[in-house]
Structures are given as C-alpha cells and as structure tokens.
XYZ file of C-alpha atoms in Angstrom:
126
model
C 88.171 79.178 101.141
C 89.498 82.074 99.143
C 93.252 81.985 98.945
C 95.724 84.113 96.889
C 99.364 83.149 97.591
C 102.020 85.290 96.180
C 105.650 84.233 95.766
C 108.887 85.349 93.779
C 109.812 88.418 95.826
C 113.401 89.106 96.978
C 116.434 91.185 96.954
C 117.765 92.237 93.611
C 120.089 95.015 92.359
C 118.888 98.057 90.292
C 118.452 96.937 86.828
C 117.687 93.207 87.614
C 114.529 91.337 87.142
C 112.177 89.429 89.378
C 108.930 87.466 88.539
C 106.018 87.502 90.997
C 103.492 84.709 90.966
C 100.062 84.634 92.489
C 98.336 81.288 92.834
C 94.470 81.450 93.414
C 91.853 78.764 93.931
C 89.839 78.072 90.929
C 86.736 79.660 92.106
C 88.371 82.866 92.890
C 90.502 82.975 89.766
C 87.882 82.178 87.232
C 85.732 85.116 86.259
C 88.040 87.587 88.142
C 90.011 90.569 87.135
C 93.396 90.269 88.783
C 95.737 92.976 89.799
C 99.077 93.886 91.585
C 99.329 96.638 94.093
C 102.335 97.645 96.184
C 102.879 99.434 99.352
C 106.181 101.211 99.988
C 107.355 102.107 103.487
C 105.616 105.372 104.492
C 103.377 105.354 101.368
C 99.931 104.428 100.306
C 99.029 101.234 98.592
C 99.172 101.910 94.861
C 97.959 100.021 91.785
C 100.747 98.502 89.712
C 99.031 96.543 87.015
C 95.961 94.596 86.268
C 94.664 91.978 83.851
C 90.866 91.390 83.051
C 89.346 88.025 82.738
C 87.998 88.624 79.166
C 90.560 88.900 76.418
C 93.321 89.351 79.042
C 93.097 93.207 78.613
C 95.868 94.727 80.792
C 96.667 98.167 82.341
C 99.767 99.525 83.863
C 100.676 102.435 86.198
C 102.779 105.047 84.477
C 105.633 104.311 86.890
C 106.017 100.638 85.639
C 104.825 100.879 82.160
C 107.482 99.474 79.691
C 109.247 97.641 82.387
C 106.532 95.245 84.050
C 104.419 92.778 82.350
C 101.350 91.102 83.691
C 100.008 87.891 82.493
C 97.583 85.097 83.562
C 97.696 81.355 82.917
C 94.049 80.296 83.285
C 94.951 76.537 83.283
C 97.115 77.185 86.405
C 94.833 79.670 88.122
C 97.997 81.956 88.311
C 98.795 85.573 87.578
C 102.264 86.716 86.872
C 104.144 90.003 87.258
C 107.393 90.000 85.224
C 109.430 93.014 86.552
C 112.354 94.202 84.460
C 114.891 97.014 84.853
C 114.018 97.317 88.376
C 114.682 100.541 90.392
C 115.108 101.295 94.039
C 111.757 103.077 94.067
C 110.225 99.832 93.183
C 111.033 98.484 96.622
C 107.687 97.627 98.310
C 105.449 94.925 99.593
C 103.571 93.482 96.433
C 100.006 92.273 96.753
C 97.856 90.235 94.569
C 94.143 91.044 94.320
C 91.039 89.601 92.700
C 88.005 91.442 91.704
C 84.943 89.109 91.080
C 82.251 91.611 90.783
C 83.762 93.285 87.697
C 85.770 90.697 85.986
C 85.824 92.472 82.610
C 87.223 95.770 83.848
C 90.346 96.761 85.526
C 89.753 98.915 88.440
C 92.669 101.107 89.795
C 91.314 101.395 93.388
C 91.910 98.795 96.100
C 88.408 98.896 97.584
C 87.064 97.480 94.272
C 88.931 94.271 94.910
C 87.255 91.554 97.014
C 90.232 89.297 97.785
C 93.970 89.861 98.843
C 97.062 87.830 99.185
C 99.465 88.268 102.111
C 102.174 90.014 100.166
C 105.771 89.463 99.047
C 108.583 91.893 99.782
C 110.517 93.252 96.713
C 113.736 95.001 97.670
C 115.792 96.734 94.930
C 119.218 97.842 96.052
C 121.080 100.656 94.376
C-alpha cells in the first residue's frame, strides 16, 4: 500500500523556521522523484520544491528559493523540507508527492505525481 505521511507543520512567527518530513514506504520512495506542493486558502496548489532520485538534483520555486531546502534520506525513505525565514504568505497546507514514472526529473506540475500525502498545515503569523 502506497503511503506518504507528512509531519512537522505548525504555527510559527514570521522569521521563524520549521522542518517538514515526509515518510514513504520503501517501494514508493525508491526510484521516485519527490516534491513538496502547497495550497493556500483560496489559491491553486503550487509547486514548492522537488528532488530527483538520481544525484539528488533539486529545484525550488522562486518564492522560496534561498529560504527553503529540500533533502532526502534514502536509508530512511524520508524527504525533508527545511523552511527558514518564514513569511505569512507561506501559510498553506503542504503536501508531499512522489513521481515514480520520471524519477530522474523534477516536474513542476501536480498531475505528473502519482502519489500524495494527506498534507500538513503550516501557519505563519505576522
């Protein structure tokens, strides 16, 4: 059974930090590109960051570049999103996603991802 479980969300003041984790079953995690998306109230789901299976190549949206860092621990089947210098506009539900069809590329569009977690709420107060 495919399972992606996010954790680490919460309430933080602007300028603070949070680290999100996404634990996956081994079959899903291995040979998958992994990504984080988010959906803010009243907005479309948007790509935040992704990391490929091979060489751990990464990509970030312009809105988080320089503040967020994605990483993966292949021994623990877990992907992380370290979020620093958080802003109120980062408030959203954050989703972890896995792309098993194209593990060596990072797609920016949600339909390319096969599996999704349930989401974790991040709220940044001003």
